[in-house]
GROMACS .gro file of C-alpha atoms in nm:
model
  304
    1UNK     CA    1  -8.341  -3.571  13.079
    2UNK     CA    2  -8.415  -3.490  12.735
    3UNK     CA    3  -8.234  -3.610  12.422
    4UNK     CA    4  -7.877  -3.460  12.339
    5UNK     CA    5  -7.908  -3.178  12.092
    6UNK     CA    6  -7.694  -2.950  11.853
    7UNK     CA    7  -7.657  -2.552  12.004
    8UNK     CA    8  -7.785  -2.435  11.653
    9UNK     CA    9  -8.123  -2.620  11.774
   10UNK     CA   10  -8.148  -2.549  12.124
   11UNK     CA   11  -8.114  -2.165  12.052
   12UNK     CA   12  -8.390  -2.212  11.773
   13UNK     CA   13  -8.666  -2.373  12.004
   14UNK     CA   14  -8.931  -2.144  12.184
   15UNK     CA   15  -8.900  -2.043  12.547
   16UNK     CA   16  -9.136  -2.232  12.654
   17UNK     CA   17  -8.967  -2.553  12.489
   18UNK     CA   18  -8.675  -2.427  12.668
   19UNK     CA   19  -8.830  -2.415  12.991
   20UNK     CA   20  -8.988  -2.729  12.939
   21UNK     CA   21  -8.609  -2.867  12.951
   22UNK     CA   22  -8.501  -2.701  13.202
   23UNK     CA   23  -8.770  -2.847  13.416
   24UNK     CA   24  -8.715  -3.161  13.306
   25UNK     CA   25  -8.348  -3.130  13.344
   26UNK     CA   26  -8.414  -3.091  13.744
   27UNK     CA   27  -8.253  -2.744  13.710
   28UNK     CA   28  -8.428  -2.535  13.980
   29UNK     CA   29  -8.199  -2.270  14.166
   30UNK     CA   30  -7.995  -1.977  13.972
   31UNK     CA   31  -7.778  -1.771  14.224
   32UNK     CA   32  -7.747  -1.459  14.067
   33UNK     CA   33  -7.541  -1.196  14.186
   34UNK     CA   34  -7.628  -0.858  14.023
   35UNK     CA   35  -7.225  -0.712  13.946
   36UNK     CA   36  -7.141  -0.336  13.750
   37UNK     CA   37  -7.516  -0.210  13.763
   38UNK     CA   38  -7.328   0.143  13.802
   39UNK     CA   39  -7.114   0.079  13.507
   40UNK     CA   40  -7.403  -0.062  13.316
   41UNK     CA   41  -7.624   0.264  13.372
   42UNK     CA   42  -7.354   0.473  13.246
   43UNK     CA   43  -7.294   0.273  12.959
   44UNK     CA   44  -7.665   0.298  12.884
   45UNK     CA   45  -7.809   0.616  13.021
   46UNK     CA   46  -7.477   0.855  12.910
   47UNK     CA   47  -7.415   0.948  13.322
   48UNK     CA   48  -7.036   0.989  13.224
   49UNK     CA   49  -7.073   1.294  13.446
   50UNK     CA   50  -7.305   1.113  13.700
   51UNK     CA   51  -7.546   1.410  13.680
   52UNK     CA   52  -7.842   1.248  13.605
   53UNK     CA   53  -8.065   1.226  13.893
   54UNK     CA   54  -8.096   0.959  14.152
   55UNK     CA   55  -8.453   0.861  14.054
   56UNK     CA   56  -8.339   0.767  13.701
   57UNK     CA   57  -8.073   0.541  13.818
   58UNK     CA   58  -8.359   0.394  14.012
   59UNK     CA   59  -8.630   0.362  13.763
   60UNK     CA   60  -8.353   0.234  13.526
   61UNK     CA   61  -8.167  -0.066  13.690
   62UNK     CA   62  -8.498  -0.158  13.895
   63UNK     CA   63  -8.671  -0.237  13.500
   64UNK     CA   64  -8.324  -0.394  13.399
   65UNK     CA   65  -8.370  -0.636  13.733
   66UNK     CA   66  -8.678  -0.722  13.661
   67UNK     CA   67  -8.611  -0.822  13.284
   68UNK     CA   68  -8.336  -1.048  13.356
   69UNK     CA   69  -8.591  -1.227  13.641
   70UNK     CA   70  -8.812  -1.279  13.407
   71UNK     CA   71  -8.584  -1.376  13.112
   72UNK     CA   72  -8.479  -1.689  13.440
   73UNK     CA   73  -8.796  -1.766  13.553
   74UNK     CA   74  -8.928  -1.800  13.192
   75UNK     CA   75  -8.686  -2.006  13.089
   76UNK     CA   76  -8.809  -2.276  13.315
   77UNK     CA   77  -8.558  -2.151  13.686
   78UNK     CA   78  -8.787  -2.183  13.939
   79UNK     CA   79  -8.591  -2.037  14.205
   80UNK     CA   80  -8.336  -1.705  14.205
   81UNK     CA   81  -8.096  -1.638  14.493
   82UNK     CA   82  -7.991  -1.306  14.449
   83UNK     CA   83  -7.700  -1.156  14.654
   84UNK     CA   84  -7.709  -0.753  14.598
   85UNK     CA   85  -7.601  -0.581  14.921
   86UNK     CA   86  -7.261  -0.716  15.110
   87UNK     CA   87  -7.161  -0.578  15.475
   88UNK     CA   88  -6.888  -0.307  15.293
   89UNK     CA   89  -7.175  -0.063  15.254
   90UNK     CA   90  -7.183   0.044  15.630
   91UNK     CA   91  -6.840   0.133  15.660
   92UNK     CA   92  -6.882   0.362  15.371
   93UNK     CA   93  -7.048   0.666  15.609
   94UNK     CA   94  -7.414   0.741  15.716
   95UNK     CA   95  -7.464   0.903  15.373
   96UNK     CA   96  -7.369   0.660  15.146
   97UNK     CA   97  -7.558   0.386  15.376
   98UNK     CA   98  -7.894   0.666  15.337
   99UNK     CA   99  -7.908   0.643  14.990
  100UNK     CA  100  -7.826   0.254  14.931
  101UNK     CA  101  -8.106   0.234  15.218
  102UNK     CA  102  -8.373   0.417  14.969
  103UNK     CA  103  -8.252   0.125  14.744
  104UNK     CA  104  -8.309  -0.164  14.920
  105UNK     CA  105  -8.642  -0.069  15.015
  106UNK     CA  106  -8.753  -0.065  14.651
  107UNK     CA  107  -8.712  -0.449  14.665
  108UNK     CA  108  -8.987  -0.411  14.902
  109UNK     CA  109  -9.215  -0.190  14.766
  110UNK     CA  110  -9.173   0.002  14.431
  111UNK     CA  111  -9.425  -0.086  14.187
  112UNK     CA  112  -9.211  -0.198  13.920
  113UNK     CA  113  -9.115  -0.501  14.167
  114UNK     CA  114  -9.428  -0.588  14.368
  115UNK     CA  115  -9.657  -0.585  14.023
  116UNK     CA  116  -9.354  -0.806  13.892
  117UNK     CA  117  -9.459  -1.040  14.205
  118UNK     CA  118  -9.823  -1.054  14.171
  119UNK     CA  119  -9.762  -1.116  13.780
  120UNK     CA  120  -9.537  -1.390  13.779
  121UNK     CA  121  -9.673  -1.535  14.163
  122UNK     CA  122  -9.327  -1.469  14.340
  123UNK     CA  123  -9.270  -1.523  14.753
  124UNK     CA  124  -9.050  -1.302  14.836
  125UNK     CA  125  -8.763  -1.326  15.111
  126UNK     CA  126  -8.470  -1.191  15.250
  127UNK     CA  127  -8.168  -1.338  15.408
  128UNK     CA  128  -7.854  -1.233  15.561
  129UNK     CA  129  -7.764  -1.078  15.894
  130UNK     CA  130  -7.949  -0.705  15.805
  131UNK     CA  131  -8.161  -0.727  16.124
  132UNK     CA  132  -7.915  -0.733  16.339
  133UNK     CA  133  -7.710  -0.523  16.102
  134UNK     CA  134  -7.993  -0.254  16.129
  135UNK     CA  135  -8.089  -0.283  16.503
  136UNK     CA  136  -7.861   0.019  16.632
  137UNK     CA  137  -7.937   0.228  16.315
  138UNK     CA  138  -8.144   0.470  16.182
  139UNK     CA  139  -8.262   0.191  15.911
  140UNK     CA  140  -8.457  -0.047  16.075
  141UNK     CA  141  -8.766   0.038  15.875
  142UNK     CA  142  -8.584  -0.139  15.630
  143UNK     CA  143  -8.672  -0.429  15.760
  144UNK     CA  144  -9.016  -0.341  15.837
  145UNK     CA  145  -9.066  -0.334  15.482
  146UNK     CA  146  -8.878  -0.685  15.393
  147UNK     CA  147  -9.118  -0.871  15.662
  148UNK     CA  148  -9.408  -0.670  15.486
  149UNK     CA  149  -9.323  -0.774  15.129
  150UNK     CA  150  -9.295  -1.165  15.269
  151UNK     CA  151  -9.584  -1.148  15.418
  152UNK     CA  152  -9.796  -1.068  15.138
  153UNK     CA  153  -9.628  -1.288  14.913
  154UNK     CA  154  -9.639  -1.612  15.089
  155UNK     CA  155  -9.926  -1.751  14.948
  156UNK     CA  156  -9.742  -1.695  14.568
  157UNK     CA  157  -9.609  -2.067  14.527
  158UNK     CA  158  -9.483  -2.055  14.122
  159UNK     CA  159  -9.102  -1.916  14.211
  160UNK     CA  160  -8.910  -1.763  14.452
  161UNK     CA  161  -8.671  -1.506  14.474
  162UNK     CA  162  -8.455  -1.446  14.770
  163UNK     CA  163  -8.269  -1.127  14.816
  164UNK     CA  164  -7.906  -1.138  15.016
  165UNK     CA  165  -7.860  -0.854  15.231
  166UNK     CA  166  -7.527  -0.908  15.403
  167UNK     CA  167  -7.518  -1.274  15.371
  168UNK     CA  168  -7.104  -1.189  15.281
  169UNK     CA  169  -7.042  -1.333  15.676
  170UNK     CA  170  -7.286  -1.600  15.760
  171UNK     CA  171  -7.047  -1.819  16.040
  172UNK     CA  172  -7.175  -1.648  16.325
  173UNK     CA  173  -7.546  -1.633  16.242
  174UNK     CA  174  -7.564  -1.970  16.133
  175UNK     CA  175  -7.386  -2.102  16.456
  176UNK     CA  176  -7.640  -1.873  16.698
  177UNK     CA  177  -7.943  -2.004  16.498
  178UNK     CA  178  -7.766  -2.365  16.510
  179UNK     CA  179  -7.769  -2.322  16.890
  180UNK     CA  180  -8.102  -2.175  16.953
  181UNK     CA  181  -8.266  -2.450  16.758
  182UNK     CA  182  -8.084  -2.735  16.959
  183UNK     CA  183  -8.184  -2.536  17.273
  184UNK     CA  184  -8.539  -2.564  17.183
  185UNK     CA  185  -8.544  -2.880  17.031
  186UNK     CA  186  -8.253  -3.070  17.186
  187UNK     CA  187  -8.083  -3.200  16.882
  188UNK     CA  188  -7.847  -3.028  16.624
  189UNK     CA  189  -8.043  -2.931  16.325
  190UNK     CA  190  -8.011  -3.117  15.993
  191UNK     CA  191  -7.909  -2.883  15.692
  192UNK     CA  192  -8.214  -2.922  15.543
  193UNK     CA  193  -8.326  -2.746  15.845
  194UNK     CA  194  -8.110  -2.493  15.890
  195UNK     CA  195  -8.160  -2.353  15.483
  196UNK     CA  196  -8.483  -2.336  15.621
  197UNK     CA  197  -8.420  -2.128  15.925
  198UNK     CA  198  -8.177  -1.914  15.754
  199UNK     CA  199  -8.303  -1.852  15.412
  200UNK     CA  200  -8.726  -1.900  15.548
  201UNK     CA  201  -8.757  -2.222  15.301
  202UNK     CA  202  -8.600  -2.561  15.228
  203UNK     CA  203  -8.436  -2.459  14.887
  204UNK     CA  204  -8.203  -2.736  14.841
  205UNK     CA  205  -7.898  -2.677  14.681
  206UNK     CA  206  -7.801  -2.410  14.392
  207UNK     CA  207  -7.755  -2.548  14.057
  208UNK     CA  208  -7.663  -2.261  13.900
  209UNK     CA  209  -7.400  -1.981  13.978
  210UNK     CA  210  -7.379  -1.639  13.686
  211UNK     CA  211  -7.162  -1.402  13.788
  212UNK     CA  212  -6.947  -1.096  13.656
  213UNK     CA  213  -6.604  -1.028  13.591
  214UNK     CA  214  -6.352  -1.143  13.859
  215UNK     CA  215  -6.406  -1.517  13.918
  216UNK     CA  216  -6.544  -1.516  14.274
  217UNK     CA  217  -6.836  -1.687  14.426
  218UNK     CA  218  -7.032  -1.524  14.708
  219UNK     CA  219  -7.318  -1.512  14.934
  220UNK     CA  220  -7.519  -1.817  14.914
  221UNK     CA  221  -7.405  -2.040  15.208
  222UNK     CA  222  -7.556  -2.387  15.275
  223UNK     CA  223  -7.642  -2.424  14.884
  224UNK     CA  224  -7.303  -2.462  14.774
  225UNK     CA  225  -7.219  -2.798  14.734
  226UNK     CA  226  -6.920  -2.803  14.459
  227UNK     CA  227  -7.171  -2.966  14.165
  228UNK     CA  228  -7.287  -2.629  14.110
  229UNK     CA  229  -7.241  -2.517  13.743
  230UNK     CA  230  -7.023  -2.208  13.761
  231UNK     CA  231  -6.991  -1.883  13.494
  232UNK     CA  232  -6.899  -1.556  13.475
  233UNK     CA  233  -7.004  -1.295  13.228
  234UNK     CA  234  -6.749  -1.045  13.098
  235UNK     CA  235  -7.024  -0.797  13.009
  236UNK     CA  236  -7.186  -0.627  13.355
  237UNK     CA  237  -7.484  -0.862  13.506
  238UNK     CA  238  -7.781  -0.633  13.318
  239UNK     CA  239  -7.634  -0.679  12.985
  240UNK     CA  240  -7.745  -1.061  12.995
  241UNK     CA  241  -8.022  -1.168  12.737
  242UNK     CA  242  -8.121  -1.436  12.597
  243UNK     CA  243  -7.890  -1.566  12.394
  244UNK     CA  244  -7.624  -1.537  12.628
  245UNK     CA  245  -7.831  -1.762  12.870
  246UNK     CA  246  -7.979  -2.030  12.648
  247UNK     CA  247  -7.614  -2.097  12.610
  248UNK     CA  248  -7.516  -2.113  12.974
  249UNK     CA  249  -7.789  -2.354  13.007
  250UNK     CA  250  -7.732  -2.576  12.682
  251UNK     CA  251  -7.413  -2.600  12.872
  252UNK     CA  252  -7.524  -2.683  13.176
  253UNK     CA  253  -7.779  -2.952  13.123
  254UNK     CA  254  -7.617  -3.130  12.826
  255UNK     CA  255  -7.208  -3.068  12.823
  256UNK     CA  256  -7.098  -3.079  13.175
  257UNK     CA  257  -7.261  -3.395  13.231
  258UNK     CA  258  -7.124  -3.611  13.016
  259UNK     CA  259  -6.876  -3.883  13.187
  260UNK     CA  260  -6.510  -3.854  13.072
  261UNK     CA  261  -6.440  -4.101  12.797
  262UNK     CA  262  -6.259  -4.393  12.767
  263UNK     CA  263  -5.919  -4.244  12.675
  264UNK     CA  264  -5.769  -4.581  12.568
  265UNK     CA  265  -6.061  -4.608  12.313
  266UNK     CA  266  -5.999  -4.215  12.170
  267UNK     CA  267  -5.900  -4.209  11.832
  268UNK     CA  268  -5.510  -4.107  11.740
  269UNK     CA  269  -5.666  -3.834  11.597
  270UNK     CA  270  -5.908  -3.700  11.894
  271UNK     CA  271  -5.578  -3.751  12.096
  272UNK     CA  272  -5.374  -3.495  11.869
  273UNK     CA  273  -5.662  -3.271  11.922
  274UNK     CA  274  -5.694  -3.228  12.250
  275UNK     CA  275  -5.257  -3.263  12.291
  276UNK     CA  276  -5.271  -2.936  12.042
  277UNK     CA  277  -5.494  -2.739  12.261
  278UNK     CA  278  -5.366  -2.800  12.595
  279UNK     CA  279  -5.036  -2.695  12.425
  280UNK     CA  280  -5.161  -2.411  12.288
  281UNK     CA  281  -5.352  -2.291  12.608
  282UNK     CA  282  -5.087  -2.438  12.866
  283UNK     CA  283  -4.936  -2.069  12.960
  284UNK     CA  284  -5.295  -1.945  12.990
  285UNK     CA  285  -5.588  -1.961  13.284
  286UNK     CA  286  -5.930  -1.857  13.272
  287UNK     CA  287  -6.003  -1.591  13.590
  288UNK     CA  288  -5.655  -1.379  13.428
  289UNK     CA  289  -5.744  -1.045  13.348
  290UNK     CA  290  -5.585  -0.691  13.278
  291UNK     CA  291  -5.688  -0.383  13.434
  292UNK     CA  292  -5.680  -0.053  13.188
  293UNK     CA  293  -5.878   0.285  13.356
  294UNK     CA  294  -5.852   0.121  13.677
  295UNK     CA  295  -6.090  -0.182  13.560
  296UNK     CA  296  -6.045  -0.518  13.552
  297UNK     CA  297  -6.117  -0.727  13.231
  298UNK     CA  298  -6.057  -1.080  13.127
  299UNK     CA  299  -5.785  -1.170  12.912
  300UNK     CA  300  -6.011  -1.328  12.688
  301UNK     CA  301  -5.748  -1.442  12.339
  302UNK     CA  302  -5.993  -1.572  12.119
  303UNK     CA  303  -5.726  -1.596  11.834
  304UNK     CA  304  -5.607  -1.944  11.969
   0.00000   0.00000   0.00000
């Protein structure tokens, strides 16, 4: 682990000094849940009206998903579990499930994402319960197009990125894969194994968790293992840069570690500190928010 450094410092270095950390650090999986893309785009792109067409949205959030990729995997993340379509799309109707079908085939093969994986040498894969979500639908080209896109990025071995397509209920599908591997190998698998089975490699565990908004943690089962660094942006997920991360991971590799201290050796002084915070914070909880247009927001009272 590197040396201990000031914020001021760590924000001033290169990326590829940050990177260079981060590897060092062991810091290798990001789960990053993409939350208030539609907000984001109307922020952005002026849809107040939602009249802009469907192909702008596209074009728009799929550059705005590959940006914040990159901005990860340059800053030294080797691996990116993304979660971006949950089970509560299919009982929206036929239509709605059409058009968020168009969508998730762009993972697959829209040029703005498969030049992205030949660039920055990505395997690609998907995981979730969509085939058997698909199977009885008019959508299982879908996931011709996810085994294609696997395929022909297997031999990429610099990062990963693994798309969650509705991962949101894993129980079942995890205990029928649990079962078919003991049937054909006589044993119960290890977990090891079973990431492997389910997500098509032997990630690990997460170290990282970004989300937005409300303070809920989703779609990446088997790599939780409560050591996980968790944080939640109050801006929507595409609004992310780089200052915003360098942070997350300053905190991450060099606050969160440190041991507790030795509070009989603390200082009356560093006592009175910490006494006058927890005083001043004691009627207040991070994850509280207010809702105003029908929206949440945090209840963020910088003032104290």
């Amino acid at each position: 682990m590197s040396k201990p450094m000031k914020l001021e410092e760590f924000l001033s270095l290169s990326n590829e000094e940050v990177a260079d950390i981060v590897r060092a650090s062991g810091t290798k999986t990001c789960v990053f849940p993409f939350n208030g893309t539609r907000r984001w785009f109307v922020l952005e792109h002026g849809e107040k009206n939602f009249q802009r067409s469907a192909q702008d949205y596209i074009e728009s959030t799929s550059k705005a998903y590959v940006n914040l990729f990159r901005l990860l995997f340059d800053y030294g993340i080797e691996t990116v579990i993304a979660p971006v379509f949950g089970g509560e799309i299919l009982k929206r109707g036929e239509e709605y499930m059409t058009q968020i079908g168009a969508s998730m085939g762009l993972l697959a093969d829209h040029p703005i994402f498969t030049s992205f994986y030949d660039r920055y040498e990505i395997h690609v894969h998907f995981y979730g319960n969509y085939r058997r979500k698909f199977e009885s639908t008019r959508h299982t080209s879908i996931t011709e197009l996810f085994d294609k896109v696997t395929s022909s990025t297997s031999s990429n071995k610099k990062h990963g990125l693994f798309y969650g397509v509705f991962a949101d209920d894993s129980a079942e599908m995890l205990a029928e894969l649990s079962v078919k591997y003991y049937l054909a190998n006589k044993r119960i698998p290890t977990k090891q194994e079973l990431i492997e089975i389910y997500y098509g490699e032997d990630i690990g565990k997460a170290d990282l968790f970004i989300g937005f908004e409300k303070f809920t943690v989703f779609d990446y089962p088997l790599l939780d293992w409560g050591g996980e660094s968790l944080y939640f942006t109050i801006a929507p997920s595409l609004y992310m840069e780089n200052i915003l991360l360098r942070k997350i991971l300053y905190d991450h590799m060099f606050l969160r570690p440190l041991p507790e201290p030795d509070y009989s050796q603390m200082s009356k002084d560093a006592l009175g500190l910490m006494q006058n915070y927890y005083m001043n914070m004691r009627e207040d909880a991070l994850g509280v928010g207010y809702v105003r247009d029908n929206i949440w927001y945090a209840d963020i009272n910088l003032e104290k």
